[in-house]
Amino acid sequence: MERDQLADFLRRRREAMRPAEVGIADGPRRRTTGLRREEVAALAGMSVDYVVRLEQGRSSQPSVQLLGALARALRLSDDERDHLFHLAGHRPPPADGVARLARAGLIRMLDLLGDTPALVLSDLGEALAQNRVALLLMGDHTGLSGDRRYVAYRWFTDPAVRAVTPPEEQERHGRRLVADLRAAAGRRSGDSTVSGLVDRLQAASADFRRLWAEHEVAVRRADRKTLLHPRVGRLLMDCETLVTPDQGQQLLVLTPADAETRERLELLRVIGIEEFPTGATGPTAR
């Protein structure tokens, strides 16, 4: 770990950031053109004291998860993110496979979408990044671990996840999840991460085994779904999925499909963040 170089890099990236890039008003009282340490801490979900110690070269070695949060907070490019990992004494996330961070360009698109719920997903349905309104809508899915990272695994093994979808839509939604996973498995033939996930799903769920055996294949592009939110009730959402050229990551954007949903979504923004049990009671990410 190169503490001094890491400290210098983090400090310079923070000072180079424009507050508007992360949705912070650039008021007349700001003494610096970059971000404040407390703003980086809030964006990364860590203490201000730890950010200070990192920038002063006094910290312990940051974890991979913490580095990922800093990379997202500072909107680092892929090359900058890899450099950050090297300075901290870690191997950067691979360019492909499931253990990677959301692309910097997709993170910036999340910022630009503002009050529209949006999130970045891996091709296996892991939530890699969510904007604030997506957090309000479905809770935080970015910190899940193990098989619960994958939306299909949560759907077929956790009844609480299915409960936020009306019963009459659950068969269709599950079928689409399986068809999308089948497409990913075809693209990543021989990948033990995908085959292992499929094997564990088949062992855990009879419904998944039934749908997997039908061999339906479909990459999700657009959809309309109903979410039963615990605070504002029924939401009818149009879902558009934008896929990167290599099909490794997706930007999912959710917009209200009718006036009533638009009003309820606005109410949700006013109410603030619901305390969801991690990954359980919020609507699924896809």
CSV table of C-alpha atoms in Angstrom, one decimal:
chain,number,residue,atom,x,y,z
A,1,MET,CA,0.0,0.0,0.0
A,2,GLU,CA,1.4,3.4,-1.0
A,3,ARG,CA,-0.1,5.7,1.6
A,4,ASP,CA,1.4,9.0,0.5
A,5,GLN,CA,0.5,8.4,-3.2
A,6,LEU,CA,-3.0,7.2,-2.3
A,7,ALA,CA,-3.5,10.3,-0.1
A,8,ASP,CA,-2.3,12.6,-2.9
A,9,PHE,CA,-4.5,10.9,-5.5
A,10,LEU,CA,-7.7,11.0,-3.4
A,11,ARG,CA,-7.1,14.7,-2.5
A,12,ARG,CA,-6.5,15.8,-6.1
A,13,ARG,CA,-9.5,13.8,-7.4
A,14,ARG,CA,-11.7,15.4,-4.7
A,15,GLU,CA,-10.4,18.9,-5.5
A,16,ALA,CA,-11.0,18.3,-9.2
A,17,MET,CA,-14.6,17.4,-8.8
A,18,ARG,CA,-17.3,20.0,-9.5
A,19,PRO,CA,-20.1,19.9,-7.0
A,20,ALA,CA,-22.7,20.0,-9.8
A,21,GLU,CA,-21.4,16.7,-11.1
A,22,VAL,CA,-22.8,14.9,-8.1
A,23,GLY,CA,-25.9,17.1,-7.7
A,24,ILE,CA,-24.6,19.5,-5.1
A,25,ALA,CA,-25.4,23.2,-5.5
A,26,ASP,CA,-22.3,25.3,-6.1
A,27,GLY,CA,-23.2,28.2,-3.8
A,28,PRO,CA,-21.3,31.6,-3.4
A,29,ARG,CA,-20.0,30.6,0.1
A,30,ARG,CA,-17.9,27.7,-1.1
A,31,ARG,CA,-14.2,28.3,-0.5
A,32,THR,CA,-13.1,25.5,-2.9
A,33,THR,CA,-14.1,24.6,-6.4
A,34,GLY,CA,-14.0,20.9,-5.5
A,35,LEU,CA,-15.9,18.7,-3.1
A,36,ARG,CA,-15.5,19.0,0.7
A,37,ARG,CA,-14.3,16.0,2.6
A,38,GLU,CA,-17.7,15.7,4.3
A,39,GLU,CA,-19.4,15.6,0.9
A,40,VAL,CA,-17.1,12.7,-0.3
A,41,ALA,CA,-17.8,10.9,3.0
A,42,ALA,CA,-21.6,11.2,2.5
A,43,LEU,CA,-21.4,10.1,-1.1
A,44,ALA,CA,-19.3,7.1,-0.2
A,45,GLY,CA,-21.2,6.1,2.9
A,46,MET,CA,-18.2,6.4,5.3
A,47,SER,CA,-17.1,8.7,8.2
A,48,VAL,CA,-15.5,12.1,7.6
A,49,ASP,CA,-12.7,11.1,9.9
A,50,TYR,CA,-11.8,8.1,7.7
A,51,VAL,CA,-11.7,10.3,4.6
A,52,VAL,CA,-9.4,12.8,6.5
A,53,ARG,CA,-7.1,10.0,7.6
A,54,LEU,CA,-6.9,8.6,4.0
A,55,GLU,CA,-6.0,12.0,2.6
A,56,GLN,CA,-3.4,12.5,5.4
A,57,GLY,CA,-1.8,9.1,4.8
A,58,ARG,CA,-2.7,7.8,8.3
A,59,SER,CA,-5.3,5.2,7.5
A,60,SER,CA,-5.3,1.4,7.6
A,61,GLN,CA,-5.5,-0.4,4.3
A,62,PRO,CA,-9.0,0.3,2.9
A,63,SER,CA,-11.1,-2.7,1.9
A,64,VAL,CA,-12.2,-3.5,-1.7
A,65,GLN,CA,-15.7,-2.5,-0.8
A,66,LEU,CA,-14.6,0.9,0.6
A,67,LEU,CA,-12.5,1.5,-2.5
A,68,GLY,CA,-15.4,0.8,-4.7
A,69,ALA,CA,-17.5,3.3,-2.8
A,70,LEU,CA,-14.8,6.0,-3.2
A,71,ALA,CA,-14.5,5.3,-6.9
A,72,ARG,CA,-18.2,5.8,-7.3
A,73,ALA,CA,-18.3,8.9,-5.1
A,74,LEU,CA,-15.4,10.5,-7.0
A,75,ARG,CA,-16.8,9.4,-10.4
A,76,LEU,CA,-13.5,7.8,-11.3
A,77,SER,CA,-12.9,6.5,-14.8
A,78,ASP,CA,-12.0,2.8,-15.2
A,79,ASP,CA,-8.3,3.7,-15.5
A,80,GLU,CA,-8.5,5.9,-12.4
A,81,ARG,CA,-10.3,3.3,-10.5
A,82,ASP,CA,-7.7,0.6,-11.3
A,83,HIS,CA,-5.0,3.1,-10.2
A,84,LEU,CA,-6.8,3.6,-6.9
A,85,PHE,CA,-6.9,-0.1,-6.2
A,86,HIS,CA,-3.2,-0.5,-7.1
A,87,LEU,CA,-2.2,2.4,-4.7
A,88,ALA,CA,-4.2,0.7,-1.9
A,89,GLY,CA,-2.5,-2.6,-2.4
A,90,HIS,CA,-5.4,-4.5,-4.0
A,91,ARG,CA,-5.9,-6.1,-7.4
A,92,PRO,CA,-8.4,-4.1,-9.5
A,93,PRO,CA,-11.7,-5.7,-10.3
A,94,PRO,CA,-11.6,-7.7,-13.5
A,95,ALA,CA,-12.7,-6.1,-16.8
A,96,ASP,CA,-15.3,-8.8,-17.2
A,97,GLY,CA,-17.1,-11.3,-15.0
A,98,VAL,CA,-19.4,-10.3,-12.1
A,99,ALA,CA,-17.0,-8.8,-9.6
A,100,ARG,CA,-16.8,-5.3,-11.1
A,101,LEU,CA,-17.9,-1.8,-10.4
A,102,ALA,CA,-20.4,0.2,-12.3
A,103,ARG,CA,-18.8,2.0,-15.3
A,104,ALA,CA,-18.0,5.7,-14.7
A,105,GLY,CA,-20.1,6.8,-17.7
A,106,LEU,CA,-23.2,4.9,-16.3
A,107,ILE,CA,-22.6,6.5,-12.9
A,108,ARG,CA,-22.7,10.0,-14.5
A,109,MET,CA,-25.9,9.0,-16.3
A,110,LEU,CA,-27.5,8.2,-12.9
A,111,ASP,CA,-26.6,11.7,-11.8
A,112,LEU,CA,-28.1,13.3,-14.9
A,113,LEU,CA,-31.4,11.4,-14.4
A,114,GLY,CA,-32.0,13.4,-11.2
A,115,ASP,CA,-35.5,12.6,-9.9
A,116,THR,CA,-36.0,9.5,-12.2
A,117,PRO,CA,-35.3,6.2,-10.5
A,118,ALA,CA,-32.4,4.4,-12.1
A,119,LEU,CA,-29.7,1.8,-11.3
A,120,VAL,CA,-26.8,0.1,-12.9
A,121,LEU,CA,-27.0,-3.7,-13.0
A,122,SER,CA,-24.5,-6.4,-14.0
A,123,ASP,CA,-25.6,-8.9,-16.6
A,124,LEU,CA,-26.5,-11.3,-13.8
A,125,GLY,CA,-28.8,-8.8,-12.1
A,126,GLU,CA,-26.4,-7.4,-9.4
A,127,ALA,CA,-27.2,-3.8,-8.4
A,128,LEU,CA,-23.8,-2.0,-8.9
A,129,ALA,CA,-25.1,1.5,-8.3
A,130,GLN,CA,-28.4,3.2,-7.6
A,131,ASN,CA,-29.4,6.9,-7.6
A,132,ARG,CA,-31.3,8.4,-4.6
A,133,VAL,CA,-34.8,7.9,-6.0
A,134,ALA,CA,-34.1,4.3,-6.8
A,135,LEU,CA,-33.0,3.9,-3.1
A,136,LEU,CA,-36.3,5.4,-2.0
A,137,LEU,CA,-38.2,3.1,-4.4
A,138,MET,CA,-36.6,-0.2,-3.6
A,139,GLY,CA,-34.0,0.1,-0.8
A,140,ASP,CA,-30.3,-0.4,-1.1
A,141,HIS,CA,-29.3,-3.5,-3.0
A,142,THR,CA,-25.7,-2.6,-3.6
A,143,GLY,CA,-24.4,-4.0,-0.3
A,144,LEU,CA,-25.8,-7.5,-0.7
A,145,SER,CA,-23.4,-10.4,-0.6
A,146,GLY,CA,-23.3,-14.1,-1.7
A,147,ASP,CA,-26.1,-15.3,-3.9
A,148,ARG,CA,-28.4,-12.6,-2.6
A,149,ARG,CA,-26.5,-10.2,-4.9
A,150,TYR,CA,-28.4,-11.8,-7.8
A,151,VAL,CA,-32.0,-10.6,-8.4
A,152,ALA,CA,-33.1,-14.0,-9.7
A,153,TYR,CA,-31.8,-15.8,-6.6
A,154,ARG,CA,-33.7,-13.4,-4.3
A,155,TRP,CA,-36.8,-13.7,-6.4
A,156,PHE,CA,-36.9,-17.5,-6.3
A,157,THR,CA,-35.8,-18.0,-2.7
A,158,ASP,CA,-37.2,-15.1,-0.7
A,159,PRO,CA,-41.1,-14.8,-0.5
A,160,ALA,CA,-40.7,-11.3,0.8
A,161,VAL,CA,-39.1,-10.2,-2.4
A,162,ARG,CA,-42.0,-11.6,-4.5
A,163,ALA,CA,-44.6,-10.0,-2.2
A,164,VAL,CA,-44.0,-6.5,-3.6
A,165,THR,CA,-45.2,-7.7,-7.0
A,166,PRO,CA,-49.0,-8.4,-7.4
A,167,PRO,CA,-49.8,-12.2,-7.5
A,168,GLU,CA,-51.2,-11.9,-11.0
A,169,GLU,CA,-47.8,-10.6,-12.3
A,170,GLN,CA,-45.4,-12.9,-10.5
A,171,GLU,CA,-45.4,-15.8,-13.0
A,172,ARG,CA,-44.6,-13.4,-15.9
A,173,HIS,CA,-41.9,-11.6,-13.9
A,174,GLY,CA,-40.2,-14.8,-12.8
A,175,ARG,CA,-40.4,-16.1,-16.4
A,176,ARG,CA,-38.6,-13.0,-17.7
A,177,LEU,CA,-35.9,-13.2,-15.1
A,178,VAL,CA,-35.2,-16.8,-16.1
A,179,ALA,CA,-35.2,-16.0,-19.8
A,180,ASP,CA,-32.7,-13.1,-19.2
A,181,LEU,CA,-30.4,-15.4,-17.1
A,182,ARG,CA,-30.6,-18.0,-19.8
A,183,ALA,CA,-29.4,-15.4,-22.3
A,184,ALA,CA,-26.5,-14.4,-20.0
A,185,ALA,CA,-25.6,-18.1,-19.6
A,186,GLY,CA,-25.4,-18.5,-23.4
A,187,ARG,CA,-23.1,-15.4,-23.8
A,188,ARG,CA,-20.9,-16.6,-20.9
A,189,SER,CA,-20.8,-20.3,-21.8
A,190,GLY,CA,-18.2,-22.1,-19.6
A,191,ASP,CA,-18.2,-19.4,-16.9
A,192,SER,CA,-18.3,-21.2,-13.6
A,193,THR,CA,-19.9,-18.1,-11.9
A,194,VAL,CA,-23.0,-18.4,-14.1
A,195,SER,CA,-23.2,-22.2,-14.1
A,196,GLY,CA,-22.8,-22.3,-10.3
A,197,LEU,CA,-25.6,-19.8,-9.8
A,198,VAL,CA,-27.9,-21.8,-12.1
A,199,ASP,CA,-27.0,-25.0,-10.2
A,200,ARG,CA,-27.8,-23.4,-6.8
A,201,LEU,CA,-31.0,-22.0,-8.1
A,202,GLN,CA,-32.1,-25.3,-9.4
A,203,ALA,CA,-31.4,-26.9,-6.1
A,204,ALA,CA,-33.2,-24.2,-4.2
A,205,SER,CA,-36.4,-23.6,-6.2
A,206,ALA,CA,-38.8,-25.9,-8.0
A,207,ASP,CA,-40.3,-22.9,-9.8
A,208,PHE,CA,-36.9,-22.0,-11.2
A,209,ARG,CA,-36.3,-25.6,-12.3
A,210,ARG,CA,-39.6,-25.6,-14.1
A,211,LEU,CA,-39.0,-22.4,-16.0
A,212,TRP,CA,-35.3,-23.2,-16.7
A,213,ALA,CA,-36.4,-26.4,-18.3
A,214,GLU,CA,-38.5,-24.5,-20.8
A,215,HIS,CA,-35.4,-22.9,-22.3
A,216,GLU,CA,-36.9,-19.5,-23.0
A,217,VAL,CA,-34.3,-16.8,-23.9
A,218,ALA,CA,-34.9,-13.1,-23.9
A,219,VAL,CA,-32.7,-10.1,-23.1
A,220,ARG,CA,-34.8,-7.6,-21.2
A,221,ARG,CA,-35.2,-4.3,-23.0
A,222,ALA,CA,-38.5,-2.7,-22.0
A,223,ASP,CA,-41.2,-3.8,-19.6
A,224,ARG,CA,-44.1,-2.5,-17.5
A,225,LYS,CA,-44.5,-3.7,-14.0
A,226,THR,CA,-46.5,-3.0,-10.9
A,227,LEU,CA,-44.7,-2.4,-7.5
A,228,LEU,CA,-46.5,-2.6,-4.2
A,229,HIS,CA,-44.6,-0.1,-2.1
A,230,PRO,CA,-45.0,-0.3,1.7
A,231,ARG,CA,-45.4,3.5,2.1
A,232,VAL,CA,-47.1,4.9,-1.0
A,233,GLY,CA,-48.9,1.8,-2.4
A,234,ARG,CA,-49.3,0.6,-5.9
A,235,LEU,CA,-47.0,2.0,-8.5
A,236,LEU,CA,-47.2,1.3,-12.3
A,237,MET,CA,-43.8,1.8,-13.8
A,238,ASP,CA,-42.4,1.6,-17.3
A,239,CYS,CA,-38.9,0.1,-17.3
A,240,GLU,CA,-36.3,0.8,-20.0
A,241,THR,CA,-33.0,-1.1,-20.1
A,242,LEU,CA,-30.0,0.3,-21.9
A,243,VAL,CA,-27.3,-2.3,-22.4
A,244,THR,CA,-23.6,-1.6,-22.9
A,245,PRO,CA,-22.0,-2.8,-26.2
A,246,ASP,CA,-20.4,-5.8,-24.5
A,247,GLN,CA,-23.7,-6.6,-22.7
A,248,GLY,CA,-21.8,-6.7,-19.4
A,249,GLN,CA,-23.7,-3.9,-17.6
A,250,GLN,CA,-27.2,-2.3,-17.9
A,251,LEU,CA,-28.8,1.0,-17.0
A,252,LEU,CA,-32.3,0.4,-15.8
A,253,VAL,CA,-34.5,3.5,-15.8
A,254,LEU,CA,-38.0,3.4,-14.3
A,255,THR,CA,-40.6,6.1,-15.1
A,256,PRO,CA,-44.2,6.4,-13.9
A,257,ALA,CA,-46.7,5.0,-16.4
A,258,ASP,CA,-49.7,7.0,-15.3
A,259,ALA,CA,-50.6,10.2,-13.4
A,260,GLU,CA,-51.5,8.5,-10.1
A,261,THR,CA,-48.1,6.8,-10.0
A,262,ARG,CA,-46.4,10.1,-10.8
A,263,GLU,CA,-48.1,11.7,-7.8
A,264,ARG,CA,-47.2,8.8,-5.5
A,265,LEU,CA,-43.6,8.8,-6.7
A,266,GLU,CA,-43.4,12.5,-5.9
A,267,LEU,CA,-44.9,11.8,-2.4
A,268,LEU,CA,-42.1,9.2,-1.9
A,269,ARG,CA,-39.4,11.7,-2.7
A,270,VAL,CA,-40.9,14.0,0.0
A,271,ILE,CA,-41.3,11.3,2.6
A,272,GLY,CA,-37.7,10.2,2.4
A,273,ILE,CA,-35.9,7.0,2.8
A,274,GLU,CA,-37.8,4.0,4.0
A,275,GLU,CA,-35.8,1.7,6.3
A,276,PHE,CA,-35.9,-1.5,4.4
A,277,PRO,CA,-34.4,-4.7,5.7
A,278,THR,CA,-31.5,-5.3,3.4
A,279,GLY,CA,-32.7,-6.5,0.1
A,280,ALA,CA,-35.9,-8.0,1.5
A,281,THR,CA,-38.9,-5.7,1.4
A,282,GLY,CA,-38.1,-3.2,-1.2
A,283,PRO,CA,-39.2,-3.9,-4.8
A,284,THR,CA,-36.8,-6.1,-6.9
A,285,ALA,CA,-34.3,-4.3,-9.0
A,286,ARG,CA,-35.6,-5.6,-12.3
